[in-house]
Coordinates of C-alpha atoms in Angstrom, one line a residue:
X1 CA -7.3 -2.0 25.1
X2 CA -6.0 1.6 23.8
X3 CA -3.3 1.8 21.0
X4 CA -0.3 1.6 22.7
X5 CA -1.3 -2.0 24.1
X6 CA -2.1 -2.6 20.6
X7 CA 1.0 -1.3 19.0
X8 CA 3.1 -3.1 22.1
X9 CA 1.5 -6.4 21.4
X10 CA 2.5 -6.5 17.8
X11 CA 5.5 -5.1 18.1
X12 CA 6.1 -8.2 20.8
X13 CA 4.8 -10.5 17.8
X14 CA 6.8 -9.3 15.1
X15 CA 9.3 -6.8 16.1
X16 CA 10.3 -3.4 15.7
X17 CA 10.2 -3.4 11.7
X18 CA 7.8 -5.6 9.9
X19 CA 8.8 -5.9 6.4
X20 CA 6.3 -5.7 3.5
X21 CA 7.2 -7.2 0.0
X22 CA 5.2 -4.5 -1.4
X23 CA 6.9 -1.0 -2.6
X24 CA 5.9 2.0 -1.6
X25 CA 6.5 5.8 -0.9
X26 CA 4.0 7.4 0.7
X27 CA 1.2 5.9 3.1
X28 CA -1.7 6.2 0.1
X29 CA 0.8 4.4 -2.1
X30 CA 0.8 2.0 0.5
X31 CA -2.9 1.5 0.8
X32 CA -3.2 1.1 -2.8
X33 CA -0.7 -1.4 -2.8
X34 CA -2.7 -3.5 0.2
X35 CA -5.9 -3.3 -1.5
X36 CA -4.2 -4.4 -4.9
X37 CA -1.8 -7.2 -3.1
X38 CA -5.3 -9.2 -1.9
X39 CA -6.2 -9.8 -5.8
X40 CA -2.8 -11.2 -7.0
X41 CA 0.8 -11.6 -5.5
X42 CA 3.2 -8.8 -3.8
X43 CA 5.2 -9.5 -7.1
X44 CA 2.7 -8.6 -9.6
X45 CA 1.5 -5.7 -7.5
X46 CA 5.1 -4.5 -7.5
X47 CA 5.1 -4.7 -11.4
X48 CA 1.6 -2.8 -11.9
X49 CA 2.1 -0.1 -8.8
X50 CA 5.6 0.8 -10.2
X51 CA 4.0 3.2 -13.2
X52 CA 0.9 3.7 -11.2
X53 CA 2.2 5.2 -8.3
X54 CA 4.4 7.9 -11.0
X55 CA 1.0 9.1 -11.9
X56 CA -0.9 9.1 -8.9
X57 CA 0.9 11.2 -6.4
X58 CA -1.9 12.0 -3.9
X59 CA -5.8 10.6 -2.5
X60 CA -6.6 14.0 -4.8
X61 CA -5.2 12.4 -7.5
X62 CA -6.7 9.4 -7.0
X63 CA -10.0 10.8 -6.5
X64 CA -10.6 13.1 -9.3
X65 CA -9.7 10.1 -11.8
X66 CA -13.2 9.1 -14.2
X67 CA -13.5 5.3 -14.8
X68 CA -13.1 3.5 -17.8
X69 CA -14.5 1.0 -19.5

């Protein structure tokens, strides 16, 4: 099965636009927000990504950030 079939499929499941809960800009912001949403709710990602996603603009960004502890 090649993407189109894929994307057809779904697109016959859900529709044209399937609608997130989460808030996002970008398609890293996105990503963030996935990974984030399977530890809590949509809501409470919304609430931490809001200032987050001000100073994180890029994967760069991301990247070059040193845990802490």
């Amino acid at each position: 099965m090649n993407s189109s079939a894929v994307f057809a499929y779904l697109e016959s499941l859900f529709g044209k636009s399937p609608r997130t809960e989460l808030e996002y800009t970008s398609d890293i912001d996105l990503l963030v927000a996935i990974i984030l949403s399977a530890q809590c709710t949509d809501k409470r990602v919304n609430m931490v990504t809001k200032e987050l996603f001000k100073k994180y603009k890029t994967v760069k960004d991301y990247a070059n950030e040193t845990l802490k502890r």
